[in-house]
Tab-separated table of C-alpha atoms and ligand atoms in Angstrom:
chain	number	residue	atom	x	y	z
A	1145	UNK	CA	-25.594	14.830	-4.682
A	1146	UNK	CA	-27.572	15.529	-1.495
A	1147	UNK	CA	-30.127	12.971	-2.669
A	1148	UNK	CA	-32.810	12.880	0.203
A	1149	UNK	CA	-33.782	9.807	-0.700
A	1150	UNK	CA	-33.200	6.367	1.034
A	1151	UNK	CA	-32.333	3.539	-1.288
A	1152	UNK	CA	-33.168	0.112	-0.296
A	1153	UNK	CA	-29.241	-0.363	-0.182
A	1154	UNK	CA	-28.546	2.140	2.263
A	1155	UNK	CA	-29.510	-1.171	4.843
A	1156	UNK	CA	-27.122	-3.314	3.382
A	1157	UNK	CA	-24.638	-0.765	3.969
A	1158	UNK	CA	-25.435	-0.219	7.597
A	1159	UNK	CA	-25.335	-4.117	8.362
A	1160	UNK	CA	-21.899	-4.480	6.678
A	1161	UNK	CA	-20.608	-1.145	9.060
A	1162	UNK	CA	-22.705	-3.029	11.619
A	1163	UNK	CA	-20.790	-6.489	11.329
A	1164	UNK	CA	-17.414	-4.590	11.311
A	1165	UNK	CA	-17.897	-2.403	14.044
A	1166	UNK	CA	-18.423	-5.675	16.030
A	1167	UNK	CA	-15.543	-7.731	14.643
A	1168	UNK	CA	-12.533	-6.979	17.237
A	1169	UNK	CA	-9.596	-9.346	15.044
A	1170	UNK	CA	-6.721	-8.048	15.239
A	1171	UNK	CA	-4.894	-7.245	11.921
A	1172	UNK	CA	-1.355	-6.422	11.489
A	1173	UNK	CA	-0.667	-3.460	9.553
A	1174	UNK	CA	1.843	-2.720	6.565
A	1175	UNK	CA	2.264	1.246	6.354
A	1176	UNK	CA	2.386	1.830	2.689
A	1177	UNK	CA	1.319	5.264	3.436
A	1178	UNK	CA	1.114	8.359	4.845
A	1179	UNK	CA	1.221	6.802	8.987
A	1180	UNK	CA	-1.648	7.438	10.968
A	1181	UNK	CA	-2.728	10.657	13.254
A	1182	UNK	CA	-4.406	7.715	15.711
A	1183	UNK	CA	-3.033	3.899	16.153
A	1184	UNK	CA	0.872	4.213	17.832
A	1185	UNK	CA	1.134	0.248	16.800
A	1186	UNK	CA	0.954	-1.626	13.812
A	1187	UNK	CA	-1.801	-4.088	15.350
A	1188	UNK	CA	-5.089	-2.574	14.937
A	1189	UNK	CA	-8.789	-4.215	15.847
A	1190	UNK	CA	-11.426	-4.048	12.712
A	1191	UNK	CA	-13.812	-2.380	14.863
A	1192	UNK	CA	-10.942	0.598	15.160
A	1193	UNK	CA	-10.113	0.611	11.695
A	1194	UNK	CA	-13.603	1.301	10.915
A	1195	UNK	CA	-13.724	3.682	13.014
A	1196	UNK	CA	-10.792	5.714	12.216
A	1197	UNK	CA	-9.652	4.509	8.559
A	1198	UNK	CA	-13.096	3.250	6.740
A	1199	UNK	CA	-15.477	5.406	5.133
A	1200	UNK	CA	-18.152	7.178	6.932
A	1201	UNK	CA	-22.085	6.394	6.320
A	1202	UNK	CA	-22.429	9.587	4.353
A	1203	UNK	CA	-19.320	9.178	2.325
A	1204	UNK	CA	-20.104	4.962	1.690
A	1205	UNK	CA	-23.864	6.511	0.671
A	1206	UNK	CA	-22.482	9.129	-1.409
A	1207	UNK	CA	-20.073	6.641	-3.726
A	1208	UNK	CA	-23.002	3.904	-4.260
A	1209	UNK	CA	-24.885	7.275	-5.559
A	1210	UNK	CA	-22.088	8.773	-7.700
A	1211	UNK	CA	-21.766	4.962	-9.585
A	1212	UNK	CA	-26.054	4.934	-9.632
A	1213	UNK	CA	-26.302	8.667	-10.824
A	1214	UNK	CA	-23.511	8.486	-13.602
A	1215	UNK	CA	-24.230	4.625	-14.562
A	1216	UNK	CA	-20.473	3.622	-13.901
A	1217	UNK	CA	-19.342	0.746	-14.906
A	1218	UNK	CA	-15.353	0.150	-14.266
A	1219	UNK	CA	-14.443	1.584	-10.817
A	1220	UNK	CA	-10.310	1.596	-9.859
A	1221	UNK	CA	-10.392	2.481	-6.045
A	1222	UNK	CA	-6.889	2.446	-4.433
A	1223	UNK	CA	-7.400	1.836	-0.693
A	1224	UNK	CA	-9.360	-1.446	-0.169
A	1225	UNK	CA	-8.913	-1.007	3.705
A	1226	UNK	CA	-12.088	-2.845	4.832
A	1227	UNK	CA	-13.888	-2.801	2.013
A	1228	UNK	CA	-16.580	-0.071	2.904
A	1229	UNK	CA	-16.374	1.759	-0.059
A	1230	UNK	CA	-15.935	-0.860	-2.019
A	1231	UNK	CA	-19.014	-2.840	-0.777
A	1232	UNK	CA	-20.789	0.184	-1.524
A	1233	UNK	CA	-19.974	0.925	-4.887
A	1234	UNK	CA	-20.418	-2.658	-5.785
A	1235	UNK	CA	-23.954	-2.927	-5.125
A	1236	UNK	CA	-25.176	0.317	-7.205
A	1237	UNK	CA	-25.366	-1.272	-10.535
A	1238	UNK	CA	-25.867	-4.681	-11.377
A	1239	UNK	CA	-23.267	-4.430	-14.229
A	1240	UNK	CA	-20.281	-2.253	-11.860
A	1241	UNK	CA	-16.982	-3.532	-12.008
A	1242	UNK	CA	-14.790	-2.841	-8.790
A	1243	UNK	CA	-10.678	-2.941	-9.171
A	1244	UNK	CA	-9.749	-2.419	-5.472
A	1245	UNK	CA	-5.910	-2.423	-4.521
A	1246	UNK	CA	-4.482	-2.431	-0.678
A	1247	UNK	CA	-0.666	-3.149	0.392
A	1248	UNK	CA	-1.346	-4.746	3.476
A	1249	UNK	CA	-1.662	-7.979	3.272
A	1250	UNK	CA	-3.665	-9.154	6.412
A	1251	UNK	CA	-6.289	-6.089	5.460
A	1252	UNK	CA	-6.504	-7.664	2.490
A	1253	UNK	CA	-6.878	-11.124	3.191
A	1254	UNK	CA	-9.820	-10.058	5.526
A	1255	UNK	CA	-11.538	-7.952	2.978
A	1256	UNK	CA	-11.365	-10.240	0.257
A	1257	UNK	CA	-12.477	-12.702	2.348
A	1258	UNK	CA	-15.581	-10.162	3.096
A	1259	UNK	CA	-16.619	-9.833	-0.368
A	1260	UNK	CA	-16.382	-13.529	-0.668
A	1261	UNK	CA	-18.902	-13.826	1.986
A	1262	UNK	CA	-21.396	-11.241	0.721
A	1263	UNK	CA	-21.011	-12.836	-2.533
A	1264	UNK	CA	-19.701	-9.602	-4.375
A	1265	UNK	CA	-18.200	-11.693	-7.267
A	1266	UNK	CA	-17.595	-7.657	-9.357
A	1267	UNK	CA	-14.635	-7.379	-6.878
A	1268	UNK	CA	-11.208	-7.886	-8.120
A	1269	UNK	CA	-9.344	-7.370	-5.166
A	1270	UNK	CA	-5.841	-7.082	-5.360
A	1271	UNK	CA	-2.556	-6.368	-3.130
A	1272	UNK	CA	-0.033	-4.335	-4.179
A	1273	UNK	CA	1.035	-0.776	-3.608
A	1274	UNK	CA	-0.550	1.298	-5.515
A	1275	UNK	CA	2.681	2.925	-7.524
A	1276	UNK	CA	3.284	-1.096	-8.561
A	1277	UNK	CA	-0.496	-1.832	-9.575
A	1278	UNK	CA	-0.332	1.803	-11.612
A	1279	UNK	CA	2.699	0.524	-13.157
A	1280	UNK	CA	0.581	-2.683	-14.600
A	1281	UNK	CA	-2.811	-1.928	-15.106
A	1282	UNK	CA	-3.646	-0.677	-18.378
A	1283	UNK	CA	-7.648	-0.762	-17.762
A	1284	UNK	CA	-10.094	2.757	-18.435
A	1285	UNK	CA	-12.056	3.608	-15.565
A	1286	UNK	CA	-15.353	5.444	-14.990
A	1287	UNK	CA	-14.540	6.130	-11.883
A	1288	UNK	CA	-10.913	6.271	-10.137
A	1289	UNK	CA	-11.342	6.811	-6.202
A	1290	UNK	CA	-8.173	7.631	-4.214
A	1291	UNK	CA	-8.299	6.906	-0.751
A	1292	UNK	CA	-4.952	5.930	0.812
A	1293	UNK	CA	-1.093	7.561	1.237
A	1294	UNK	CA	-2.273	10.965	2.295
A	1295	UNK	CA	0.345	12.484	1.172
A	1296	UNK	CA	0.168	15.442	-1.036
A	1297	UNK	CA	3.000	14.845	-3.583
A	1298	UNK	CA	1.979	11.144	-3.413
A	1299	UNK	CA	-1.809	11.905	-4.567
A	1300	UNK	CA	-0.576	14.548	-7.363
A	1301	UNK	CA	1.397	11.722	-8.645
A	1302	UNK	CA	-1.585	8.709	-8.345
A	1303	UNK	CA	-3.886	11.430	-9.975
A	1304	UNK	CA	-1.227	11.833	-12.661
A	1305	UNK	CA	-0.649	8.299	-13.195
A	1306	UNK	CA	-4.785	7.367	-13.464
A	1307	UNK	CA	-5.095	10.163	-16.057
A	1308	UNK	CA	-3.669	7.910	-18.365
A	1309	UNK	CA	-6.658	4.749	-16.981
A	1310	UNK	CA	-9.329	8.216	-17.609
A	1311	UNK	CA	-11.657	9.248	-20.784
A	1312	UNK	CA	-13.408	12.869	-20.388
A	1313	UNK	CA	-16.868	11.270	-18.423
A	1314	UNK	CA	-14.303	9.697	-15.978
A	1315	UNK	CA	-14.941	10.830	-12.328
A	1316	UNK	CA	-12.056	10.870	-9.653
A	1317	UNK	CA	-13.035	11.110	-5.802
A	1318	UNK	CA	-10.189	11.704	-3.816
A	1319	UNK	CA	-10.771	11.248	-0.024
A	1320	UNK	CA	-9.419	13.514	3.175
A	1321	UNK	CA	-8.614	16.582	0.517
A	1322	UNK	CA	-7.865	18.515	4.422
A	1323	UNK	CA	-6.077	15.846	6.389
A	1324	UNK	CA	-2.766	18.066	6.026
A	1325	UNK	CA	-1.846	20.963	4.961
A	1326	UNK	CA	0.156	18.694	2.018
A	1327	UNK	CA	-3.832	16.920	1.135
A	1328	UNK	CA	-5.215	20.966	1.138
A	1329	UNK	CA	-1.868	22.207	-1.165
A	1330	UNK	CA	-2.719	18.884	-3.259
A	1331	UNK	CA	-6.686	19.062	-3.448
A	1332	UNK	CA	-5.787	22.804	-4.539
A	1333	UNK	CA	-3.010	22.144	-7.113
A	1334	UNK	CA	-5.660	19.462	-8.860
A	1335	UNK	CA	-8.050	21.789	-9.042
A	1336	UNK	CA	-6.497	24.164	-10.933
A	1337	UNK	CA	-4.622	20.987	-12.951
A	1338	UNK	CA	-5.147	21.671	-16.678
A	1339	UNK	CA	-7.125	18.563	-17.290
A	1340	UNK	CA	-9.074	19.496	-14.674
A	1341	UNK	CA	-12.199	21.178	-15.164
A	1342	UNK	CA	-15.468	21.197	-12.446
A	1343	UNK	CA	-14.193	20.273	-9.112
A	1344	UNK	CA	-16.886	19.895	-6.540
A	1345	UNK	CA	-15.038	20.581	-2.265
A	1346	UNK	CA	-17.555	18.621	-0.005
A	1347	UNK	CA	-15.266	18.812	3.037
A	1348	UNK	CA	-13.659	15.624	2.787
A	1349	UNK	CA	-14.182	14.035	-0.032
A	1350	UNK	CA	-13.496	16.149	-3.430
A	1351	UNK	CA	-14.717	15.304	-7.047
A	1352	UNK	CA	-12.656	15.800	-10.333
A	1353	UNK	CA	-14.302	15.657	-13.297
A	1354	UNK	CA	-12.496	16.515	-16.416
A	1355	UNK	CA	-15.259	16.796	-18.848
A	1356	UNK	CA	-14.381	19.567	-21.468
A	1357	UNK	CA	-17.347	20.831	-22.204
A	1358	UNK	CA	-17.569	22.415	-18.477
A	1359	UNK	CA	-15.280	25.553	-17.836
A	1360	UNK	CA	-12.843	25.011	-14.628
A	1361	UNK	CA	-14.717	26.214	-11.801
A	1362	UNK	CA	-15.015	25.219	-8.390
A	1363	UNK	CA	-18.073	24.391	-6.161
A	1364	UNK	CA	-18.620	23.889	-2.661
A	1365	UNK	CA	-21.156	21.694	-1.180
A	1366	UNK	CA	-22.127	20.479	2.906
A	1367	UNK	CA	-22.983	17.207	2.816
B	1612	LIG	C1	-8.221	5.274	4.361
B	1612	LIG	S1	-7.960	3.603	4.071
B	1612	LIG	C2	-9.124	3.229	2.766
B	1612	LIG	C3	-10.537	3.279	3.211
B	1612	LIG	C4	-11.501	2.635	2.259
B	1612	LIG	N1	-11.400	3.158	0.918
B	1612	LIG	C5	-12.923	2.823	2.758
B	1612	LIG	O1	-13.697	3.443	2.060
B	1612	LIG	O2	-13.257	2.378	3.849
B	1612	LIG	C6	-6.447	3.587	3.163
B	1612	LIG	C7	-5.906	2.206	2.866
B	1612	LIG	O3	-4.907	2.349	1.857
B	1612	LIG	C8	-3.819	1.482	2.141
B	1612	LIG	N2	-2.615	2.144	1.556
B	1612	LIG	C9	-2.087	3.335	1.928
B	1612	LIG	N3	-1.044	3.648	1.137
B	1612	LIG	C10	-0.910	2.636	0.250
B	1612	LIG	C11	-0.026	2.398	-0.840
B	1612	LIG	N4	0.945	3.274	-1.162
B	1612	LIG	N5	-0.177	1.271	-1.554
B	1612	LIG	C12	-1.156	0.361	-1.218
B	1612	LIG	N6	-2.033	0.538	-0.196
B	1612	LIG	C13	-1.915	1.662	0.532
B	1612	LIG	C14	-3.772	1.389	3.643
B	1612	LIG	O4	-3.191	0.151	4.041
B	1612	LIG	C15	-5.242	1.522	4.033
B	1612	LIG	O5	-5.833	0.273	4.267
């Protein structure tokens, strides 16, 4: 996980943040979620929602190595936003199948239009809230990333719901696990969740795993 190493892709991750942090459109937002700590209107430049709503460098590094390291395949992300994540998990194996859902329609527009342009043709990239989508989509994932509606009831119930899209290799990653003290009652809850059994606290981002043949413990890592 704290994989020195710098993978040729790492670049192609730093000139998609690169392109966004210089795109000033201005996108109006739908609040499906959670509101935001930042932005007091709903019209918000890229280059802000990059910096204040899109993955980090580490975390974007970090999700193209969890899909490498455990040879994913069938990724369900809910929270498109920009497509940072997304872009990220999409080039780690040639094979990786992205389902990425967002609710608000200009953001998507803009990142669909993204992966469009950087030729990403493993992104399905939908719009929908994610309690709708859940409601639909009958696919298994390898991976299930939850990034979006910080709220803690909300993400008990997503994690619920994606149980049923899980087998016992299937990673979750849920994002901002301290953004409230209703994330950190959440991010606690799942942990101790009876499904649940490694859970790995890097700060901001946590990993689920559910694999039975590990006892439920907890681990703590700086990234
Ligand atoms: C934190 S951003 C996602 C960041 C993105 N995963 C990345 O790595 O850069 C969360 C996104 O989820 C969307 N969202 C929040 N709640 C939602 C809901 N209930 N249904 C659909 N989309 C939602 C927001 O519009 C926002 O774009």
């Amino acid at each position: 996980m704290r994989e020195k190493k710098c993978f040729e892709q790492y670049e192609d991750i730093k000139r998609f943040r690169e392109s966004l942090k210089n795109n000033h459109t201005i996108l109006h937002i739908e609040d499906h979620g959670a509101g935001s700590k930042v932005f007091k209107t709903n019209a918000r430049k890229v280059s802000d929602i990059l910096k204040y709503n899109s993955s980090d460098k580490k975390s974007a590094q970090l999700l193209f190595r969890l899909c490498q390291y455990f040879e994913i395949e069938n990724v369900l992300e809910l929270g498109t936003s920009l497509g940072v994540a997304t872009h990220a998990m999409a080039i780690a194996n040639p094979d990786i199948k992205i389902t990425s859902v967002e609710g608000s329609s200009q953001i998507h527009e803009f990142s669909s239009s993204q992966f469009k342009d950087l030729g990403l043709n493993n992104v399905n990239s939908i719009c929908s809230t994610f309690k709708k989508h859940l409601a639909l989509d009958k696919t298994t994932y390898d991976l299930i990333y939850i990034d979006g509606h910080h709220d803690g009831a909300a993400t008990i119930a997503y994690f619920e719901s994606c149980l049923n899209r899980a087998h016992r290799n299937t990673v979750f990653v849920l994002d901002d696990i301290y953004w409230s003290a209703g994330m950190t009652a959440a991010w606690d809850q799942l942990c101790k969740h009876s499904q649940v059994t490694a859970s790995v606290d890097l700060f901001d981002l946590g990993i689920l795993f559910l694999r039975t043949e590990q006892l439920q413990e907890r681990f703590y890592i700086k990234l």
